[in-house]
Coordinates of N, CA, C and O in Angstrom, one line a residue:
M1 N -5.4 13.5 -14.0 CA -4.9 12.6 -13.0 C -3.4 12.9 -13.1 O -2.9 13.0 -14.2
Q2 N -2.6 13.4 -12.1 CA -1.2 13.3 -12.1 C -0.5 12.1 -11.5 O -0.9 11.9 -10.6
I3 N 0.9 12.2 -11.9 CA 1.4 10.9 -11.5 C 2.8 11.4 -10.8 O 3.6 12.1 -11.3
R4 N 2.9 11.1 -9.4 CA 4.6 11.1 -9.0 C 5.0 9.7 -9.0 O 4.8 8.9 -8.4
E5 N 6.4 9.7 -9.9 CA 7.0 8.7 -9.9 C 7.5 8.8 -8.3 O 8.2 9.8 -7.9
T6 N 8.3 7.7 -8.0 CA 9.0 7.5 -7.0 C 10.5 6.9 -7.2 O 10.7 6.8 -8.5
S7 N 11.2 6.7 -5.8 CA 12.6 6.0 -6.4 C 12.6 4.8 -6.9 O 13.5 3.9 -7.1
I8 N 11.3 3.8 -6.5 CA 11.3 2.6 -6.9 C 10.4 2.3 -8.2 O 9.2 2.7 -8.4
A9 N 11.0 1.6 -9.3 CA 10.2 1.4 -10.7 C 8.9 0.8 -10.2 O 8.6 -0.1 -9.6
G10 N 7.7 1.4 -10.8 CA 6.2 0.7 -10.7 C 5.7 1.3 -9.7 O 4.6 1.5 -9.7
L11 N 6.1 1.9 -8.8 CA 5.7 2.2 -7.5 C 5.4 3.9 -7.7 O 6.1 4.8 -7.9
V12 N 4.0 4.1 -7.9 CA 3.4 5.7 -8.0 C 2.6 6.2 -7.1 O 1.8 5.4 -6.7
E13 N 2.6 7.4 -6.9 CA 1.7 8.1 -6.2 C 0.3 9.1 -7.0 O 1.1 9.4 -8.2
I14 N -0.5 8.6 -7.2 CA -1.4 9.4 -8.0 C -2.5 10.8 -7.1 O -3.0 10.6 -6.4
F15 N -2.4 11.6 -8.3 CA -3.1 12.7 -7.5 C -4.4 13.2 -8.7 O -4.2 13.8 -9.8
P16 N -5.7 12.4 -8.2 CA -6.8 12.7 -9.1 C -7.3 14.4 -9.2 O -6.7 15.0 -8.4
R17 N -8.1 14.6 -10.0 CA -8.5 15.9 -10.2 C -9.4 15.8 -9.5 O -10.6 15.0 -9.7
V18 N -9.8 16.9 -8.4 CA -10.7 16.8 -7.7 C -11.6 18.2 -7.9 O -11.0 19.3 -8.2
F19 N -12.9 17.9 -8.1 CA -14.0 19.3 -8.4 C -14.7 19.2 -7.2 O -15.5 18.5 -6.4
G20 N -14.6 20.4 -6.5 CA -15.1 21.0 -5.3 C -15.9 22.2 -5.8 O -15.7 23.0 -6.5
D21 N -16.9 22.2 -5.1 CA -17.7 23.6 -4.8 C -18.5 23.5 -3.0 O -17.8 22.5 -2.3
D22 N -19.6 24.3 -3.0 CA -20.2 24.8 -1.5 C -20.6 23.4 -1.2 O -21.2 23.2 0.1
R23 N -21.0 22.2 -2.1 CA -21.7 21.2 -1.7 C -20.8 20.2 -1.3 O -21.0 18.8 -0.4
G24 N -19.3 20.0 -1.7 CA -18.5 19.1 -1.3 C -17.6 18.9 -2.7 O -17.1 19.9 -3.3
V25 N -17.0 17.6 -2.8 CA -16.2 17.4 -3.9 C -16.4 16.1 -4.4 O -17.4 15.3 -4.0
F26 N -15.8 15.9 -5.9 CA -16.4 14.7 -6.8 C -14.9 14.6 -7.6 O -13.9 15.6 -7.7
F27 N -14.4 13.5 -7.4 CA -13.2 12.9 -8.1 C -13.5 11.4 -8.7 O -14.1 10.6 -8.1
E28 N -12.5 11.0 -9.5 CA -12.9 10.0 -10.1 C -11.1 9.4 -9.6 O -10.1 9.5 -9.6
S29 N -11.3 8.2 -8.7 CA -10.1 7.2 -8.0 C -9.8 6.3 -9.0 O -8.6 6.0 -8.9
Y30 N -10.6 6.0 -10.2 CA -10.2 5.0 -10.8 C -11.1 5.2 -12.3 O -12.1 5.5 -12.3
N31 N -10.3 5.2 -13.4 CA -10.6 5.3 -14.9 C -9.7 4.4 -15.7 O -8.6 4.7 -15.9
E32 N -10.9 3.5 -16.2 CA -9.7 2.3 -17.3 C -9.0 3.2 -18.0 O -7.9 2.7 -18.5
E33 N -9.5 3.8 -18.7 CA -8.9 4.5 -19.9 C -7.6 5.3 -19.8 O -6.3 5.4 -20.4
I34 N -7.9 6.1 -18.4 CA -6.9 6.8 -17.9 C -5.5 6.2 -17.7 O -4.3 6.5 -17.7
F35 N -6.0 4.9 -16.8 CA -5.1 4.0 -16.2 C -4.0 3.3 -17.5 O -2.7 3.1 -17.6
K36 N -4.9 3.0 -18.3 CA -4.1 2.3 -19.5 C -3.1 3.3 -20.2 O -2.0 3.0 -20.7
K37 N -3.6 4.6 -20.3 CA -3.0 5.7 -20.9 C -1.4 5.9 -20.1 O -0.3 6.5 -20.4
L38 N -1.6 5.8 -19.0 CA -0.1 6.3 -17.8 C 0.3 4.7 -17.8 O 1.2 4.7 -17.1
G39 N -0.1 3.5 -18.1 CA 0.7 2.4 -18.3 C 0.7 1.8 -16.7 O 1.0 0.9 -16.6
L40 N -0.8 2.0 -16.4 CA -1.1 1.5 -14.7 C -2.0 0.0 -15.2 O -2.6 0.2 -16.1
P41 N -1.8 -0.9 -14.3 CA -3.1 -2.1 -14.5 C -4.2 -1.5 -14.7 O -4.6 -0.4 -13.7
V42 N -5.4 -2.4 -15.0 CA -6.4 -1.6 -15.2 C -7.5 -3.1 -14.6 O -8.9 -2.9 -14.6
N43 N -6.8 -4.2 -14.5 CA -7.5 -5.5 -14.3 C -7.6 -5.7 -12.6 O -6.9 -6.6 -12.3
F44 N -8.6 -5.0 -12.0 CA -8.7 -5.2 -10.7 C -10.1 -6.1 -10.3 O -10.9 -6.1 -10.8
V45 N -9.5 -7.0 -9.4 CA -10.7 -8.0 -9.1 C -11.1 -8.3 -8.0 O -12.2 -9.1 -7.7
Q46 N -10.7 -7.4 -6.9 CA -11.1 -7.9 -5.6 C -10.9 -6.4 -4.7 O -9.9 -5.5 -5.3
D47 N -12.0 -5.5 -3.9 CA -11.9 -4.2 -3.9 C -12.0 -4.6 -2.2 O -12.6 -5.6 -1.7
N48 N -11.1 -3.9 -1.4 CA -11.1 -4.4 0.2 C -11.2 -2.8 0.8 O -10.9 -1.7 0.1
Q49 N -11.9 -3.0 1.9 CA -11.8 -2.1 2.9 C -12.0 -1.9 4.5 O -12.4 -3.0 4.7
S50 N -11.1 -1.4 4.9 CA -11.0 -1.4 6.5 C -11.0 -0.3 7.4 O -11.0 1.1 6.8
F51 N -11.5 -0.1 8.6 CA -11.4 0.6 9.3 C -10.4 0.7 10.3 O -10.2 -0.5 11.0
S52 N -9.6 1.5 10.8 CA -8.4 1.4 11.7 C -8.8 2.6 12.8 O -8.8 4.1 12.2
K53 N -8.5 2.3 14.1 CA -8.4 3.4 14.9 C -7.1 4.2 14.7 O -5.9 3.2 14.4
K54 N -7.0 5.3 15.3 CA -5.5 6.4 15.3 C -4.4 5.0 16.2 O -4.9 4.6 17.1
G55 N -3.5 5.1 15.4 CA -2.3 3.9 16.1 C -2.1 2.4 16.0 O -1.2 2.0 16.5
V56 N -3.2 2.0 15.2 CA -3.1 0.6 14.5 C -2.3 0.6 13.5 O -2.1 1.4 12.4
V57 N -1.3 -0.3 13.3 CA -0.6 -0.6 12.5 C -0.6 -1.8 11.7 O -1.0 -2.8 12.3
R58 N -1.0 -1.7 10.4 CA -1.4 -3.4 9.8 C -0.5 -3.7 8.5 O 0.2 -2.6 8.2
G59 N 0.1 -4.8 8.7 CA 0.9 -5.1 7.6 C 2.4 -5.2 8.4 O 2.8 -5.4 9.8
L60 N 3.5 -5.9 7.6 CA 3.8 -5.8 6.3 C 3.4 -7.1 5.6 O 3.8 -7.8 6.0
H61 N 2.1 -6.8 4.9 CA 1.6 -8.0 4.1 C 1.7 -8.1 2.4 O 2.1 -7.3 1.9
F62 N 2.0 -9.2 2.2 CA 2.1 -9.7 0.9 C 1.4 -11.1 0.2 O 1.4 -11.8 1.6
Q63 N 1.2 -11.5 -0.9 CA 1.0 -12.6 -1.2 C 2.2 -13.3 -2.3 O 2.6 -12.5 -3.1
N64 N 2.5 -14.3 -2.0 CA 3.4 -15.1 -3.1 C 2.9 -15.2 -4.5 O 1.5 -15.7 -4.3
A65 N 3.7 -15.1 -5.1 CA 3.4 -15.7 -6.6 C 2.8 -17.1 -6.6 O 3.4 -18.2 -6.0
P66 N 2.0 -17.8 -7.6 CA 1.4 -16.8 -8.3 C 0.2 -16.1 -7.9 O -0.8 -15.7 -8.8
F67 N -0.1 -15.7 -6.8 CA -1.2 -15.1 -6.3 C -0.9 -13.6 -5.7 O -1.4 -12.9 -4.8
A68 N 0.2 -13.3 -6.2 CA 0.9 -12.0 -5.6 C 0.1 -10.9 -6.3 O -1.2 -10.6 -7.3
Q69 N -0.3 -9.7 -5.5 CA -1.7 -8.6 -5.6 C -0.8 -7.5 -6.0 O 0.0 -6.7 -5.3
G70 N -1.0 -7.0 -6.6 CA -0.8 -5.4 -7.0 C -2.3 -4.6 -6.5 O -3.3 -5.2 -6.1
K71 N -1.8 -3.1 -5.9 CA -2.6 -2.7 -5.1 C -3.1 -1.3 -5.4 O -2.1 -0.7 -5.0
L72 N -4.4 -0.8 -5.5 CA -4.6 0.7 -5.7 C -5.2 1.1 -4.4 O -6.1 0.7 -4.0
V73 N -4.5 2.0 -3.4 CA -4.7 2.4 -2.0 C -4.8 3.8 -2.1 O -4.4 4.3 -2.6
R74 N -6.1 3.9 -1.3 CA -6.1 5.2 -0.8 C -7.2 5.5 0.5 O -7.6 4.2 1.0
V75 N -7.1 6.4 1.2 CA -7.9 6.4 2.5 C -9.3 7.7 1.9 O -9.1 8.4 1.4
I76 N -10.2 7.0 2.4 CA -11.5 7.6 2.3 C -11.8 8.5 3.4 O -12.1 9.7 3.0
S77 N -11.6 8.4 4.7 CA -11.8 9.3 5.5 C -10.3 8.7 6.6 O -10.2 8.0 6.8
G78 N -9.9 10.3 7.1 CA -8.8 9.9 8.2 C -7.3 10.3 7.2 O -7.1 10.8 6.2
R79 N -6.5 9.8 8.0 CA -5.1 9.8 7.6 C -4.4 8.8 8.1 O -3.9 8.3 9.1
V80 N -3.3 8.2 6.9 CA -2.5 7.0 7.3 C -1.0 7.3 6.8 O -0.9 8.1 5.4
L81 N 0.0 6.8 7.1 CA 1.2 6.7 6.6 C 1.4 5.3 5.8 O 1.4 4.3 6.6
D82 N 1.5 5.1 4.8 CA 1.4 3.9 4.1 C 2.9 3.8 3.7 O 3.5 4.5 2.9
V83 N 3.2 2.3 3.5 CA 4.5 1.7 3.3 C 4.4 0.6 2.5 O 3.9 -0.2 2.6
A84 N 5.4 1.1 1.3 CA 5.7 -0.2 0.4 C 6.8 -0.8 0.3 O 7.7 0.2 0.1
V85 N 7.4 -1.8 0.5 CA 8.5 -2.4 0.5 C 8.9 -3.1 -0.7 O 8.1 -4.1 -1.0
D86 N 9.7 -3.1 -1.6 CA 10.5 -3.7 -2.5 C 11.0 -5.1 -2.2 O 11.8 -5.1 -2.0
I87 N 10.2 -6.1 -2.5 CA 10.8 -7.6 -2.1 C 10.7 -8.2 -3.3 O 10.8 -9.6 -3.4
R88 N 11.0 -7.6 -4.7 CA 11.0 -8.0 -6.0 C 12.7 -8.5 -6.0 O 13.7 -7.8 -6.0
P89 N 12.8 -9.6 -5.9 CA 14.5 -10.3 -5.9 C 15.6 -9.7 -6.9 O 16.6 -9.3 -6.6
D90 N 14.9 -9.5 -7.8 CA 15.9 -9.1 -9.2 C 15.6 -7.6 -9.4 O 16.7 -6.9 -10.3
S91 N 15.3 -6.8 -8.4 CA 15.0 -5.2 -8.5 C 16.4 -4.7 -7.9 O 16.8 -5.2 -7.0
P92 N 16.6 -3.6 -8.6 CA 17.8 -2.7 -8.1 C 17.5 -2.2 -6.9 O 18.5 -1.8 -6.1
T93 N 16.2 -2.2 -6.4 CA 15.7 -1.3 -4.9 C 15.2 -2.6 -4.3 O 14.4 -2.2 -3.2
F94 N 15.6 -3.6 -4.6 CA 15.5 -4.7 -3.6 C 15.7 -4.5 -2.0 O 16.8 -3.7 -1.7
G95 N 14.6 -4.6 -1.0 CA 14.5 -4.1 0.5 C 14.5 -2.8 0.6 O 14.6 -2.1 2.0
K96 N 14.3 -1.8 -0.2 CA 14.1 -0.9 -0.2 C 12.5 -0.1 -0.1 O 12.0 -1.0 -0.4
H97 N 12.2 0.6 0.7 CA 11.0 1.4 0.6 C 10.3 2.9 0.6 O 11.4 3.5 0.5
E98 N 9.4 2.7 0.4 CA 8.9 4.4 0.0 C 7.7 4.6 1.1 O 7.0 3.7 1.5
V99 N 7.4 5.9 1.6 CA 6.2 6.1 2.5 C 5.7 7.3 1.9 O 5.9 8.1 1.1
F100 N 4.0 6.9 1.7 CA 3.4 7.9 1.5 C 2.3 8.4 2.4 O 1.6 7.7 3.1
E101 N 1.9 9.7 2.7 CA 0.8 9.9 3.3 C -0.2 10.3 2.9 O -0.1 11.1 1.9
L102 N -1.3 9.5 3.1 CA -2.7 9.4 2.1 C -3.3 9.8 3.3 O -3.7 9.6 4.2
S103 N -4.6 10.8 2.5 CA -5.3 11.3 3.3 C -7.0 11.3 2.5 O -6.8 11.6 1.4
G104 N -7.9 11.2 3.6 CA -9.0 11.7 2.9 C -9.2 13.2 2.4 O -10.2 13.4 1.4
E105 N -8.9 14.2 3.2 CA -8.6 15.6 2.6 C -8.1 15.6 1.3 O -8.4 16.1 0.5
Q106 N -6.7 15.1 1.1 CA -6.3 15.1 -0.1 C -6.5 14.2 -1.2 O -6.1 14.7 -2.4
N107 N -7.3 13.4 -0.8 CA -7.4 12.3 -2.0 C -6.5 11.8 -2.8 O -6.7 11.1 -4.1
N108 N -5.5 11.7 -2.4 CA -4.3 11.0 -3.4 C -4.3 9.4 -3.2 O -4.8 8.9 -2.1
I109 N -3.5 8.6 -4.0 CA -4.0 7.3 -4.3 C -2.4 6.6 -4.2 O -1.4 7.4 -5.1
A110 N -2.2 5.5 -4.0 CA -1.1 5.1 -4.2 C -0.8 3.8 -5.1 O -2.1 3.0 -5.1
Y111 N -0.5 3.4 -5.9 CA -0.5 2.2 -6.7 C 0.8 1.2 -6.3 O 2.0 1.8 -6.4
I112 N 0.9 0.4 -5.6 CA 2.1 -0.6 -5.4 C 1.9 -1.9 -5.8 O 0.7 -2.9 -6.3
P113 N 2.7 -2.1 -7.0 CA 2.9 -3.3 -7.6 C 3.1 -4.6 -7.0 O 3.2 -4.7 -5.7
E114 N 3.0 -5.6 -7.6 CA 3.0 -7.1 -7.4 C 4.5 -7.2 -7.0 O 5.3 -6.5 -7.6
G115 N 5.2 -7.8 -6.0 CA 6.1 -8.2 -5.7 C 6.6 -7.1 -4.6 O 7.8 -6.7 -4.4
F116 N 5.6 -6.3 -3.6 CA 5.9 -5.4 -2.6 C 5.1 -5.9 -1.3 O 4.1 -6.4 -1.2
A117 N 5.7 -5.7 -0.2 CA 5.1 -5.9 1.0 C 4.4 -4.5 1.3 O 5.2 -3.3 1.2
H118 N 3.2 -4.7 2.1 CA 2.8 -3.4 2.2 C 2.0 -3.4 3.3 O 1.8 -3.9 3.8
G119 N 2.1 -2.0 4.0 CA 1.5 -1.9 5.4 C 0.9 -0.5 5.5 O 1.5 0.3 4.7
F120 N 0.3 0.0 6.6 CA -0.1 1.5 7.0 C 0.0 1.7 8.4 O -0.3 0.6 9.1
V121 N -0.2 2.6 9.0 CA -0.1 3.2 10.1 C -1.4 4.3 9.9 O -1.2 5.2 9.5
A122 N -2.3 4.0 11.1 CA -3.2 5.3 11.2 C -3.0 6.0 12.0 O -2.7 6.2 13.2
L123 N -2.8 7.5 11.3 CA -2.4 8.7 11.9 C -3.8 8.9 12.5 O -3.1 10.1 13.6
E124 N -4.8 9.0 12.4 CA -6.3 9.1 12.9 C -7.0 8.1 12.7 O -6.7 7.0 11.8
D125 N -8.2 8.1 13.2 CA -9.2 7.0 12.8 C -9.5 7.1 11.2 O -9.2 8.2 10.8
S126 N -9.3 6.1 10.5 CA -9.3 5.8 9.0 C -10.2 4.8 8.2 O -10.1 3.7 9.1
V127 N -10.5 5.3 7.2 CA -11.4 4.3 6.3 C -10.4 4.3 5.2 O -10.0 5.4 4.4
F128 N -9.8 2.8 4.9 CA -9.0 2.8 4.1 C -9.2 1.7 3.1 O -10.3 0.7 3.5
S129 N -9.1 2.2 1.6 CA -9.7 1.2 0.5 C -8.8 1.1 -0.5 O -7.8 1.6 -0.8
Y130 N -8.7 -0.5 -1.2 CA -7.6 -0.7 -2.0 C -8.5 -1.6 -2.7 O -9.3 -2.7 -2.4
K131 N -8.2 -1.7 -4.2 CA -8.3 -2.4 -5.2 C -7.3 -3.5 -5.6 O -6.1 -2.9 -5.3
C132 N -7.5 -4.7 -5.6 CA -6.2 -5.5 -5.8 C -6.4 -6.2 -7.2 O -7.3 -6.6 -7.8
T133 N -5.3 -6.4 -7.9 CA -5.0 -7.4 -9.0 C -5.2 -8.8 -9.1 O -5.3 -9.4 -10.3
N134 N -5.5 -9.2 -7.9 CA -5.3 -10.7 -7.6 C -6.3 -11.1 -6.8 O -6.3 -10.2 -5.6
L135 N -6.8 -12.1 -6.6 CA -7.8 -12.5 -5.3 C -6.8 -12.8 -4.2 O -5.9 -13.4 -4.5
Y136 N -7.5 -12.4 -3.0 CA -7.0 -12.9 -1.9 C -6.9 -14.8 -1.7 O -8.0 -15.5 -2.3
N137 N -5.7 -15.0 -1.4 CA -5.2 -16.7 -1.3 C -4.4 -16.9 0.1 O -3.5 -16.4 0.2
K138 N -5.4 -17.3 0.9 CA -4.8 -17.8 1.9 C -3.5 -18.6 2.3 O -2.6 -18.3 2.8
E139 N -3.2 -19.4 1.2 CA -2.0 -20.0 1.5 C -0.7 -19.4 1.0 O 0.0 -20.0 1.1
S140 N -1.1 -18.4 0.4 CA 0.0 -17.5 -0.3 C 0.5 -16.6 0.3 O 1.4 -15.9 0.2
E141 N -0.3 -16.0 1.6 CA -0.4 -14.9 2.5 C 1.2 -14.9 3.0 O 1.6 -15.7 3.6
S142 N 1.9 -13.6 3.3 CA 2.9 -13.9 4.0 C 3.0 -12.4 4.2 O 2.2 -11.6 4.3
G143 N 3.9 -12.3 5.0 CA 4.5 -10.6 5.7 C 5.8 -10.6 6.2 O 6.6 -11.5 6.4
I144 N 6.1 -9.7 6.8 CA 7.2 -9.0 7.4 C 7.0 -8.3 8.5 O 6.1 -7.5 8.3
L145 N 7.6 -8.5 9.5 CA 7.5 -7.9 10.9 C 7.6 -6.4 10.3 O 8.8 -5.9 9.8
W146 N 6.5 -5.8 11.0 CA 6.7 -4.4 10.9 C 7.6 -3.5 11.4 O 7.8 -2.6 10.9
N147 N 8.4 -3.7 12.2 CA 9.4 -2.7 13.2 C 10.6 -3.6 12.6 O 11.5 -3.6 13.5
D148 N 10.9 -4.3 11.6 CA 12.1 -5.0 11.0 C 13.1 -4.2 11.4 O 13.1 -2.7 10.7
P149 N 14.3 -4.6 12.1 CA 15.5 -3.9 11.9 C 16.2 -3.6 10.6 O 16.9 -2.7 10.6
D150 N 16.4 -4.3 9.7 CA 17.1 -4.2 8.5 C 16.3 -3.4 7.5 O 16.9 -2.3 6.6
L151 N 15.1 -3.4 8.0 CA 14.3 -2.4 6.9 C 14.0 -1.0 7.6 O 14.1 0.1 6.9
N152 N 14.1 -0.8 9.0 CA 14.3 0.5 9.3 C 13.4 1.5 8.8 O 13.7 2.7 8.8
I153 N 11.8 1.2 9.1 CA 10.9 2.2 8.3 C 10.4 2.9 9.8 O 10.3 2.4 11.0
D154 N 10.6 4.4 9.6 CA 10.2 5.1 10.3 C 8.4 5.5 10.4 O 8.0 6.1 9.2
W155 N 7.8 4.8 10.9 CA 6.8 4.7 11.3 C 6.1 6.0 11.8 O 4.6 6.3 11.8
G156 N 6.8 6.7 12.5 CA 6.3 7.9 13.0 C 5.2 8.0 14.2 O 4.6 8.6 14.5
I157 N 5.5 6.7 15.0 CA 4.6 6.2 16.0 C 5.4 5.6 17.1 O 6.0 4.9 16.5
S158 N 5.0 5.8 18.1 CA 5.9 5.2 19.6 C 5.0 3.9 20.1 O 5.8 3.2 20.9
D159 N 4.0 4.1 20.1 CA 3.3 3.1 20.8 C 1.8 2.5 20.1 O 0.9 2.6 20.6
P160 N 2.2 1.3 18.9 CA 1.5 1.2 18.2 C 0.5 0.1 18.5 O 1.0 -0.7 19.5
I161 N -0.5 0.1 18.0 CA -1.6 -1.3 17.9 C -1.3 -1.9 17.1 O -1.6 -1.7 15.8
V162 N -1.1 -3.4 17.2 CA -0.3 -4.3 16.1 C -1.3 -5.9 16.6 O -1.4 -6.1 17.7
S163 N -1.9 -6.0 15.6 CA -2.6 -7.5 15.8 C -1.5 -8.9 15.9 O -0.2 -8.8 16.2
E164 N -2.0 -9.5 17.2 CA -1.3 -11.0 17.5 C -0.5 -11.4 15.8 O 0.4 -11.7 16.3
K165 N -1.5 -11.7 15.1 CA -0.8 -12.1 13.6 C 0.2 -11.6 13.2 O 1.0 -12.0 13.0
D166 N 0.4 -10.3 13.3 CA 1.3 -9.2 12.5 C 2.7 -9.0 13.2 O 4.0 -9.1 13.3
L167 N 2.1 -9.3 14.9 CA 3.5 -9.3 15.7 C 4.3 -10.3 15.6 O 5.5 -10.5 16.0
I168 N 3.6 -11.5 14.9 CA 4.9 -12.6 15.0 C 5.1 -13.1 13.6 O 5.9 -14.2 13.1
L169 N 4.9 -11.9 12.4 CA 5.5 -12.0 11.3 C 6.9 -12.5 11.4 O 7.5 -11.7 12.4
P170 N 7.5 -13.0 10.5 CA 9.1 -13.4 10.0 C 9.6 -11.7 9.9 O 9.3 -11.0 9.3
T171 N 11.0 -12.2 10.2 CA 12.1 -10.3 9.6 C 12.2 -10.8 8.1 O 12.2 -11.8 7.4
F172 N 12.5 -9.6 7.8 CA 13.1 -9.5 6.4 C 14.0 -10.3 6.1 O 14.2 -11.2 4.9
R173 N 15.0 -10.6 7.3 CA 16.5 -11.2 6.9 C 16.0 -12.9 6.9 O 16.8 -13.7 5.9
S174 N 15.2 -13.1 7.6 CA 14.8 -14.5 7.6 C 13.8 -15.3 6.6 O 14.1 -16.4 6.1
L175 N 13.5 -14.3 5.9 CA 12.7 -14.5 4.2 C 13.6 -14.4 3.3 O 13.7 -15.4 2.5
F176 N 14.6 -13.4 3.3 CA 15.2 -13.0 2.2 C 16.9 -12.8 2.4 O 17.3 -12.6 1.6
G177 N 17.3 -13.6 3.7 CA 18.7 -13.5 3.8 C 19.8 -13.7 2.9 O 20.6 -13.2 2.7
E178 N 19.5 -15.0 2.3 CA 20.3 -15.2 1.2 C 20.4 -14.1 0.0 O 21.2 -13.8 -1.0
L179 N 19.5 -13.1 0.1 CA 19.3 -12.0 -1.3 C 19.8 -11.0 -0.9 O 20.3 -10.0 -1.4
I180 N 20.2 -10.6 0.7 CA 20.7 -9.5 1.3 C 22.4 -9.5 0.8 O 23.0 -10.3 1.1
K181 N 22.6 -8.2 0.5 CA 24.1 -7.6 0.0 C 24.7 -7.2 1.2 O 24.2 -6.5 1.6

């Protein structure tokens, strides 16, 4: 596996070794021993999978402590623009975001640590999979409006399909205004 560091500490893109021949491909999307050597978390307690039609935006979601989740995310089929926003108050990159294009063809993976809001837009019909470091906890779930003006994320889409729940998420400023410099 190869790791690409991003401008935000702890947020990485992973490129597994892919073995292909005329039958198809094989790769390890997770290997505890390799993740330990790379300094990545190895205690994943919940796996989730979603299907999203082209144009669907999901997010930006997070869980508050003590139920915050790190996520190992990848696309099984299709292609998404994956977004991670640093919401760690003491981080020098607080309020900054990174964007990954994840695809079932490229087989790349992103690790999003605890303390990040996460979302994606499906650039094609896509099956999205993620491993979590903590269990889902409804009482601690929260989020940030996907098109928040302070975050100014370029989602690369003009007419997204967004759930009612995500349309009424609070803004970054309403959640973290006292921390914005």
